mmCIF file of C-alpha atoms in Angstrom:
data_model
loop_
_atom_site.group_PDB
_atom_site.id
_atom_site.type_symbol
_atom_site.label_atom_id
_atom_site.label_comp_id
_atom_site.label_asym_id
_atom_site.label_seq_id
_atom_site.Cartn_x
_atom_site.Cartn_y
_atom_site.Cartn_z
ATOM 1 C CA MET A 18 0.000 0.000 0.000
ATOM 2 C CA HIS A 19 1.381 3.399 -0.984
ATOM 3 C CA ARG A 20 1.378 6.168 1.571
ATOM 4 C CA ALA A 21 -0.168 9.399 0.406
ATOM 5 C CA PRO A 22 1.957 12.531 0.605
ATOM 6 C CA ALA A 23 0.961 14.519 3.645
ATOM 7 C CA ILE A 24 2.978 17.722 3.525
ATOM 8 C CA THR A 25 1.046 20.715 4.739
ATOM 9 C CA ALA A 26 1.586 23.834 2.625
ATOM 10 C CA ALA A 27 1.689 26.137 5.655
ATOM 11 C CA ILE A 28 4.369 24.018 7.325
ATOM 12 C CA LEU A 29 6.415 23.899 4.127
ATOM 13 C CA ASP A 30 6.193 27.691 3.798
ATOM 14 C CA LYS A 31 7.240 28.193 7.422
ATOM 15 C CA ILE A 32 10.215 25.857 7.031
ATOM 16 C CA LEU A 33 11.243 27.610 3.810
ATOM 17 C CA LEU A 34 11.147 30.939 5.660
ATOM 18 C CA PHE A 35 13.476 29.510 8.313
ATOM 19 C CA LEU A 36 15.884 27.989 5.775
ATOM 20 C CA ALA A 37 15.946 30.841 3.229
ATOM 21 C CA PRO A 38 18.362 33.036 5.252
ATOM 22 C CA LEU A 39 20.983 30.305 4.842
ATOM 23 C CA PHE A 40 21.055 31.090 1.113
ATOM 24 C CA LEU A 41 20.534 34.858 1.029
ATOM 25 C CA ASP A 42 24.223 35.679 0.748
ATOM 26 C CA VAL A 43 24.711 33.503 -2.350
ATOM 27 C CA CYS A 44 21.437 34.705 -3.865
ATOM 28 C CA ALA A 45 22.494 38.370 -3.698
ATOM 29 C CA GLY A 46 19.767 39.090 -1.142
ATOM 30 C CA ASP A 47 16.958 37.804 -3.383
ATOM 31 C CA ALA A 48 14.501 36.213 -0.930
ATOM 32 C CA ASP A 49 12.607 34.339 -3.654
ATOM 33 C CA ALA A 50 15.806 32.801 -5.018
ATOM 34 C CA ALA A 51 16.860 31.870 -1.464
ATOM 35 C CA LYS A 52 13.496 30.172 -0.873
ATOM 36 C CA ALA A 53 13.856 28.338 -4.186
ATOM 37 C CA ALA A 54 17.312 27.116 -3.146
ATOM 38 C CA ALA A 55 15.941 25.953 0.205
ATOM 39 C CA ARG A 56 13.034 24.223 -1.572
ATOM 40 C CA ALA A 57 15.429 22.425 -3.938
ATOM 41 C CA LEU A 58 17.602 21.243 -1.061
ATOM 42 C CA LEU A 59 14.548 20.055 0.892
ATOM 43 C CA ALA A 60 13.294 18.252 -2.219
ATOM 44 C CA SER A 61 16.576 16.332 -2.417
ATOM 45 C CA TYR A 62 15.531 14.580 0.803
ATOM 46 C CA ASN A 63 12.224 13.619 -0.855
ATOM 47 C CA PRO A 64 10.067 14.129 2.256
ATOM 48 C CA ALA A 65 6.580 12.667 2.064
ATOM 49 C CA THR A 66 5.121 13.796 5.391
ATOM 50 C CA ASP A 67 5.392 16.803 7.692
ATOM 51 C CA HIS A 68 7.514 14.699 10.053
ATOM 52 C CA GLU A 69 9.975 13.867 7.301
ATOM 53 C CA LEU A 70 9.954 17.481 6.144
ATOM 54 C CA ARG A 71 10.874 18.738 9.619
ATOM 55 C CA HIS A 72 13.679 16.197 9.941
ATOM 56 C CA ALA A 73 15.020 17.206 6.514
ATOM 57 C CA ALA A 74 14.881 20.884 7.541
ATOM 58 C CA LEU A 75 16.755 20.139 10.763
ATOM 59 C CA ILE A 76 19.387 18.148 8.880
ATOM 60 C CA ILE A 77 19.923 21.097 6.565
ATOM 61 C CA ALA A 78 19.946 23.705 9.351
ATOM 62 C CA PHE A 79 22.310 21.748 11.610
ATOM 63 C CA SER A 80 24.606 20.830 8.692
ATOM 64 C CA PHE A 81 24.884 24.412 7.488
ATOM 65 C CA GLY A 82 25.411 25.571 11.076
ATOM 66 C CA ALA A 83 28.269 23.092 11.424
ATOM 67 C CA LEU A 84 29.827 24.261 8.167
ATOM 68 C CA ASP A 85 29.478 27.894 9.228
ATOM 69 C CA ALA A 86 31.128 27.226 12.591
ATOM 70 C CA LEU A 87 34.006 25.366 10.919
ATOM 71 C CA SER A 88 34.448 28.177 8.415
ATOM 72 C CA ARG A 89 34.527 30.795 11.176
ATOM 73 C CA SER A 90 37.064 28.745 13.139
ATOM 74 C CA ALA A 91 39.585 29.232 10.337
ATOM 75 C CA ALA A 92 39.801 32.999 10.930
ATOM 76 C CA ALA A 93 43.366 33.966 11.755
ATOM 77 C CA GLU A 94 42.455 36.572 14.393
ATOM 78 C CA LEU A 95 40.770 34.067 16.724
ATOM 79 C CA ASP A 96 42.522 32.796 19.806
ATOM 80 C CA LEU A 97 42.758 29.085 20.540
ATOM 81 C CA LYS A 98 39.806 29.092 22.949
ATOM 82 C CA GLN A 99 37.483 30.606 20.332
ATOM 83 C CA VAL A 100 38.690 28.185 17.643
ATOM 84 C CA LEU A 101 38.095 25.199 19.910
ATOM 85 C CA ARG A 102 34.648 26.479 20.916
ATOM 86 C CA LEU A 103 33.643 26.916 17.273
ATOM 87 C CA ARG A 104 34.927 23.451 16.375
ATOM 88 C CA GLY A 105 33.100 21.954 19.341
ATOM 89 C CA ASN A 106 29.902 23.673 18.231
ATOM 90 C CA ALA A 107 30.427 22.346 14.720
ATOM 91 C CA ASN A 108 30.860 18.846 16.104
ATOM 92 C CA ALA A 109 27.671 19.096 18.184
ATOM 93 C CA LEU A 110 25.706 20.451 15.216
ATOM 94 C CA ASN A 111 27.030 17.664 13.017
ATOM 95 C CA ARG A 112 25.933 15.058 15.590
ATOM 96 C CA ALA A 113 22.471 16.628 15.678
ATOM 97 C CA ALA A 114 22.291 16.486 11.859
ATOM 98 C CA LEU A 115 23.362 12.837 11.870
ATOM 99 C CA LEU A 116 20.773 11.966 14.520
ATOM 100 C CA ASN A 117 18.086 13.610 12.410
ATOM 101 C CA GLU A 118 19.234 11.644 9.371
ATOM 102 C CA LYS A 119 18.970 8.481 11.434
ATOM 103 C CA ALA A 120 15.483 9.464 12.611
ATOM 104 C CA LEU A 121 14.425 10.301 9.044
ATOM 105 C CA ASN A 122 15.672 6.918 7.825
ATOM 106 C CA ALA A 123 13.828 5.210 10.700
ATOM 107 C CA LEU A 124 10.596 6.999 9.752
ATOM 108 C CA ARG A 125 10.993 5.880 6.166
ATOM 109 C CA ALA A 126 11.807 2.306 7.177
ATOM 110 C CA ALA A 127 8.758 2.175 9.415
ATOM 111 C CA ALA A 128 6.572 3.571 6.631
ATOM 112 C CA SER A 129 7.950 1.133 4.067
ATOM 113 C CA ASP A 130 7.326 -1.776 6.425
ATOM 114 C CA GLU A 131 3.741 -0.573 6.730
ATOM 115 C CA ALA A 132 4.231 -0.431 10.477
ATOM 116 C CA PRO A 133 2.776 2.567 12.227
ATOM 117 C CA ALA A 134 5.563 5.096 12.515
ATOM 118 C CA ALA A 135 6.481 5.861 16.077
ATOM 119 C CA SER A 136 6.267 9.510 16.971
ATOM 120 C CA ALA A 137 9.793 10.767 16.522
ATOM 121 C CA ASP A 138 11.093 13.159 19.082
ATOM 122 C CA LEU A 139 11.228 16.543 17.412
ATOM 123 C CA PRO A 140 11.697 20.029 18.757
ATOM 124 C CA ALA A 141 8.517 21.828 19.708
ATOM 125 C CA SER A 142 9.163 24.370 16.950
ATOM 126 C CA LEU A 143 11.895 25.681 14.726
ATOM 127 C CA GLU A 144 12.533 28.597 17.089
ATOM 128 C CA PRO A 145 16.219 28.846 18.031
ATOM 129 C CA ALA A 146 15.630 28.107 21.728
ATOM 130 C CA ASP A 147 13.687 24.936 20.882
ATOM 131 C CA LEU A 148 16.315 23.846 18.352
ATOM 132 C CA VAL A 149 19.128 24.337 20.872
ATOM 133 C CA SER A 150 17.303 22.423 23.581
ATOM 134 C CA PHE A 151 16.483 19.637 21.098
ATOM 135 C CA ALA A 152 20.091 19.396 19.950
ATOM 136 C CA ARG A 153 21.313 19.197 23.541
ATOM 137 C CA GLN A 154 18.863 16.395 24.318
ATOM 138 C CA ALA A 155 19.271 14.516 21.051
ATOM 139 C CA ALA A 156 23.013 14.637 20.593
ATOM 140 C CA PRO A 157 25.203 12.443 22.748
ATOM 141 C CA LEU A 158 27.197 14.540 25.158
ATOM 142 C CA SER A 159 30.873 15.052 24.521
ATOM 143 C CA ARG A 160 33.407 14.244 27.219
ATOM 144 C CA GLN A 161 33.746 17.956 28.032
ATOM 145 C CA GLN A 162 29.984 18.379 28.275
ATOM 146 C CA ARG A 163 29.665 15.340 30.557
ATOM 147 C CA ARG A 164 32.480 16.651 32.781
ATOM 148 C CA ALA A 165 30.850 20.089 32.939
ATOM 149 C CA MET A 166 27.584 18.473 34.033
ATOM 150 C CA GLU A 167 29.450 16.411 36.634
ATOM 151 C CA ARG A 168 31.098 19.576 37.980
ATOM 152 C CA GLN A 169 27.711 21.292 38.174
ATOM 153 C CA ALA A 170 26.314 18.326 40.108
ATOM 154 C CA GLU A 171 29.335 18.322 42.442
ATOM 155 C CA LYS A 172 28.956 22.052 43.092
ATOM 156 C CA ALA A 173 25.243 21.637 43.772
ATOM 157 C CA GLU A 174 26.024 18.871 46.271
ATOM 158 C CA GLN A 175 28.671 21.043 47.953
ATOM 159 C CA ARG A 176 26.180 23.916 48.243
ATOM 160 C CA ARG A 177 23.597 21.555 49.730
ATOM 161 C CA GLN A 178 26.128 20.266 52.265
ATOM 162 C CA GLU A 179 27.232 23.802 53.143
ATOM 163 C CA GLN A 180 23.620 24.884 53.658
ATOM 164 C CA ALA A 181 22.977 21.863 55.879
ATOM 165 C CA ARG A 182 26.133 22.641 57.894
ATOM 166 C CA LEU A 183 25.109 26.289 58.292
ATOM 167 C CA ALA A 184 21.581 25.299 59.299
ATOM 168 C CA GLU A 185 22.978 22.905 61.910
ATOM 169 C CA ARG A 186 25.316 25.601 63.223
ATOM 170 C CA ALA A 187 22.466 28.132 63.398
ATOM 171 C CA ALA A 188 20.335 25.614 65.314
ATOM 172 C CA ARG A 189 23.146 25.001 67.854
ATOM 173 C CA LEU A 190 23.676 28.737 68.255
ATOM 174 C CA ALA A 191 19.952 29.285 68.787
ATOM 175 C CA GLU A 192 19.948 26.438 71.317
ATOM 176 C CA ARG A 193 22.845 28.035 73.235
ATOM 177 C CA ARG A 194 21.139 31.440 73.244
ATOM 178 C CA GLY A 195 17.962 29.831 74.452
ATOM 179 C CA ALA A 196 19.844 28.045 77.266
ATOM 180 C CA ALA A 197 21.685 31.267 78.222
ATOM 181 C CA THR A 198 18.464 33.303 78.543
ATOM 182 C CA ALA A 199 16.693 30.656 80.584
#
Protein backbone atom coordinates (compact mmCIF):
# COMPACT_ATOMS: atom_id res chain seq x y z
CA MET A 1 0.00 0.00 0.00
CA HIS A 2 1.38 3.40 -0.98
CA ARG A 3 1.38 6.17 1.57
CA ALA A 4 -0.17 9.40 0.41
CA PRO A 5 1.96 12.53 0.60
CA ALA A 6 0.96 14.52 3.65
CA ILE A 7 2.98 17.72 3.52
CA THR A 8 1.05 20.71 4.74
CA ALA A 9 1.59 23.83 2.62
CA ALA A 10 1.69 26.14 5.65
CA ILE A 11 4.37 24.02 7.32
CA LEU A 12 6.42 23.90 4.13
CA ASP A 13 6.19 27.69 3.80
CA LYS A 14 7.24 28.19 7.42
CA ILE A 15 10.22 25.86 7.03
CA LEU A 16 11.24 27.61 3.81
CA LEU A 17 11.15 30.94 5.66
CA PHE A 18 13.48 29.51 8.31
CA LEU A 19 15.88 27.99 5.78
CA ALA A 20 15.95 30.84 3.23
CA PRO A 21 18.36 33.04 5.25
CA LEU A 22 20.98 30.30 4.84
CA PHE A 23 21.06 31.09 1.11
CA LEU A 24 20.53 34.86 1.03
CA ASP A 25 24.22 35.68 0.75
CA VAL A 26 24.71 33.50 -2.35
CA CYS A 27 21.44 34.70 -3.86
CA ALA A 28 22.49 38.37 -3.70
CA GLY A 29 19.77 39.09 -1.14
CA ASP A 30 16.96 37.80 -3.38
CA ALA A 31 14.50 36.21 -0.93
CA ASP A 32 12.61 34.34 -3.65
CA ALA A 33 15.81 32.80 -5.02
CA ALA A 34 16.86 31.87 -1.46
CA LYS A 35 13.50 30.17 -0.87
CA ALA A 36 13.86 28.34 -4.19
CA ALA A 37 17.31 27.12 -3.15
CA ALA A 38 15.94 25.95 0.20
CA ARG A 39 13.03 24.22 -1.57
CA ALA A 40 15.43 22.43 -3.94
CA LEU A 41 17.60 21.24 -1.06
CA LEU A 42 14.55 20.05 0.89
CA ALA A 43 13.29 18.25 -2.22
CA SER A 44 16.58 16.33 -2.42
CA TYR A 45 15.53 14.58 0.80
CA ASN A 46 12.22 13.62 -0.86
CA PRO A 47 10.07 14.13 2.26
CA ALA A 48 6.58 12.67 2.06
CA THR A 49 5.12 13.80 5.39
CA ASP A 50 5.39 16.80 7.69
CA HIS A 51 7.51 14.70 10.05
CA GLU A 52 9.98 13.87 7.30
CA LEU A 53 9.95 17.48 6.14
CA ARG A 54 10.87 18.74 9.62
CA HIS A 55 13.68 16.20 9.94
CA ALA A 56 15.02 17.21 6.51
CA ALA A 57 14.88 20.88 7.54
CA LEU A 58 16.76 20.14 10.76
CA ILE A 59 19.39 18.15 8.88
CA ILE A 60 19.92 21.10 6.57
CA ALA A 61 19.95 23.70 9.35
CA PHE A 62 22.31 21.75 11.61
CA SER A 63 24.61 20.83 8.69
CA PHE A 64 24.88 24.41 7.49
CA GLY A 65 25.41 25.57 11.08
CA ALA A 66 28.27 23.09 11.42
CA LEU A 67 29.83 24.26 8.17
CA ASP A 68 29.48 27.89 9.23
CA ALA A 69 31.13 27.23 12.59
CA LEU A 70 34.01 25.37 10.92
CA SER A 71 34.45 28.18 8.42
CA ARG A 72 34.53 30.79 11.18
CA SER A 73 37.06 28.75 13.14
CA ALA A 74 39.58 29.23 10.34
CA ALA A 75 39.80 33.00 10.93
CA ALA A 76 43.37 33.97 11.75
CA GLU A 77 42.45 36.57 14.39
CA LEU A 78 40.77 34.07 16.72
CA ASP A 79 42.52 32.80 19.81
CA LEU A 80 42.76 29.08 20.54
CA LYS A 81 39.81 29.09 22.95
CA GLN A 82 37.48 30.61 20.33
CA VAL A 83 38.69 28.19 17.64
CA LEU A 84 38.10 25.20 19.91
CA ARG A 85 34.65 26.48 20.92
CA LEU A 86 33.64 26.92 17.27
CA ARG A 87 34.93 23.45 16.38
CA GLY A 88 33.10 21.95 19.34
CA ASN A 89 29.90 23.67 18.23
CA ALA A 90 30.43 22.35 14.72
CA ASN A 91 30.86 18.85 16.10
CA ALA A 92 27.67 19.10 18.18
CA LEU A 93 25.71 20.45 15.22
CA ASN A 94 27.03 17.66 13.02
CA ARG A 95 25.93 15.06 15.59
CA ALA A 96 22.47 16.63 15.68
CA ALA A 97 22.29 16.49 11.86
CA LEU A 98 23.36 12.84 11.87
CA LEU A 99 20.77 11.97 14.52
CA ASN A 100 18.09 13.61 12.41
CA GLU A 101 19.23 11.64 9.37
CA LYS A 102 18.97 8.48 11.43
CA ALA A 103 15.48 9.46 12.61
CA LEU A 104 14.43 10.30 9.04
CA ASN A 105 15.67 6.92 7.83
CA ALA A 106 13.83 5.21 10.70
CA LEU A 107 10.60 7.00 9.75
CA ARG A 108 10.99 5.88 6.17
CA ALA A 109 11.81 2.31 7.18
CA ALA A 110 8.76 2.18 9.41
CA ALA A 111 6.57 3.57 6.63
CA SER A 112 7.95 1.13 4.07
CA ASP A 113 7.33 -1.78 6.42
CA GLU A 114 3.74 -0.57 6.73
CA ALA A 115 4.23 -0.43 10.48
CA PRO A 116 2.78 2.57 12.23
CA ALA A 117 5.56 5.10 12.52
CA ALA A 118 6.48 5.86 16.08
CA SER A 119 6.27 9.51 16.97
CA ALA A 120 9.79 10.77 16.52
CA ASP A 121 11.09 13.16 19.08
CA LEU A 122 11.23 16.54 17.41
CA PRO A 123 11.70 20.03 18.76
CA ALA A 124 8.52 21.83 19.71
CA SER A 125 9.16 24.37 16.95
CA LEU A 126 11.89 25.68 14.73
CA GLU A 127 12.53 28.60 17.09
CA PRO A 128 16.22 28.85 18.03
CA ALA A 129 15.63 28.11 21.73
CA ASP A 130 13.69 24.94 20.88
CA LEU A 131 16.32 23.85 18.35
CA VAL A 132 19.13 24.34 20.87
CA SER A 133 17.30 22.42 23.58
CA PHE A 134 16.48 19.64 21.10
CA ALA A 135 20.09 19.40 19.95
CA ARG A 136 21.31 19.20 23.54
CA GLN A 137 18.86 16.40 24.32
CA ALA A 138 19.27 14.52 21.05
CA ALA A 139 23.01 14.64 20.59
CA PRO A 140 25.20 12.44 22.75
CA LEU A 141 27.20 14.54 25.16
CA SER A 142 30.87 15.05 24.52
CA ARG A 143 33.41 14.24 27.22
CA GLN A 144 33.75 17.96 28.03
CA GLN A 145 29.98 18.38 28.27
CA ARG A 146 29.67 15.34 30.56
CA ARG A 147 32.48 16.65 32.78
CA ALA A 148 30.85 20.09 32.94
CA MET A 149 27.58 18.47 34.03
CA GLU A 150 29.45 16.41 36.63
CA ARG A 151 31.10 19.58 37.98
CA GLN A 152 27.71 21.29 38.17
CA ALA A 153 26.31 18.33 40.11
CA GLU A 154 29.33 18.32 42.44
CA LYS A 155 28.96 22.05 43.09
CA ALA A 156 25.24 21.64 43.77
CA GLU A 157 26.02 18.87 46.27
CA GLN A 158 28.67 21.04 47.95
CA ARG A 159 26.18 23.92 48.24
CA ARG A 160 23.60 21.56 49.73
CA GLN A 161 26.13 20.27 52.27
CA GLU A 162 27.23 23.80 53.14
CA GLN A 163 23.62 24.88 53.66
CA ALA A 164 22.98 21.86 55.88
CA ARG A 165 26.13 22.64 57.89
CA LEU A 166 25.11 26.29 58.29
CA ALA A 167 21.58 25.30 59.30
CA GLU A 168 22.98 22.90 61.91
CA ARG A 169 25.32 25.60 63.22
CA ALA A 170 22.47 28.13 63.40
CA ALA A 171 20.34 25.61 65.31
CA ARG A 172 23.15 25.00 67.85
CA LEU A 173 23.68 28.74 68.25
CA ALA A 174 19.95 29.29 68.79
CA GLU A 175 19.95 26.44 71.32
CA ARG A 176 22.85 28.03 73.23
CA ARG A 177 21.14 31.44 73.24
CA GLY A 178 17.96 29.83 74.45
CA ALA A 179 19.84 28.05 77.27
CA ALA A 180 21.69 31.27 78.22
CA THR A 181 18.46 33.30 78.54
CA ALA A 182 16.69 30.66 80.58
